[in-house]
Amino acid sequence: MPTARDESFPALNWMLRRVSQVAGRIWLLVYGALRD
């Protein structure tokens, strides 16, 4: 049973995925800087 919400907001899903990607990259940079 597909949810209509996922099909209604493809841009929102893309934006959330993009934000999580950037957040993960920033987290790796900060974590690496703190470890050194």
Short mmCIF file of C-alpha atoms in Angstrom, two decimals:
data_model
loop_
_atom_site.label_atom_id
_atom_site.label_comp_id
_atom_site.label_asym_id
_atom_site.label_seq_id
_atom_site.Cartn_x
_atom_site.Cartn_y
_atom_site.Cartn_z
CA MET A 1 0.00 0.00 0.00
CA PRO A 2 1.95 3.03 -1.27
CA THR A 3 1.67 6.22 0.71
CA ALA A 4 0.43 9.28 -1.14
CA ARG A 5 2.63 11.50 0.99
CA ASP A 6 5.85 10.14 -0.53
CA GLU A 7 4.57 10.79 -4.03
CA SER A 8 3.23 14.23 -3.16
CA PHE A 9 6.52 15.58 -1.83
CA PRO A 10 9.40 14.29 -3.97
CA ALA A 11 11.23 17.59 -3.50
CA LEU A 12 10.86 17.33 0.27
CA ASN A 13 12.22 13.79 0.28
CA TRP A 14 15.15 14.90 -1.89
CA MET A 15 15.82 17.87 0.37
CA LEU A 16 15.77 15.71 3.50
CA ARG A 17 18.13 13.22 1.87
CA ARG A 18 20.41 16.06 0.78
CA VAL A 19 20.40 17.65 4.24
CA SER A 20 21.21 14.33 5.90
CA GLN A 21 24.09 13.83 3.45
CA VAL A 22 25.54 17.27 4.19
CA ALA A 23 25.00 16.82 7.93
CA GLY A 24 26.84 13.50 7.82
CA ARG A 25 29.76 15.08 5.96
CA ILE A 26 29.95 17.97 8.44
CA TRP A 27 29.78 15.51 11.33
CA LEU A 28 32.72 13.56 9.90
CA LEU A 29 34.73 16.77 9.51
CA VAL A 30 33.96 17.95 13.05
CA TYR A 31 34.58 14.50 14.53
CA GLY A 32 37.89 14.21 12.71
CA ALA A 33 38.94 17.67 13.86
CA LEU A 34 38.06 16.90 17.48
CA ARG A 35 39.98 13.62 17.44
CA ASP A 36 43.22 15.19 16.22
#
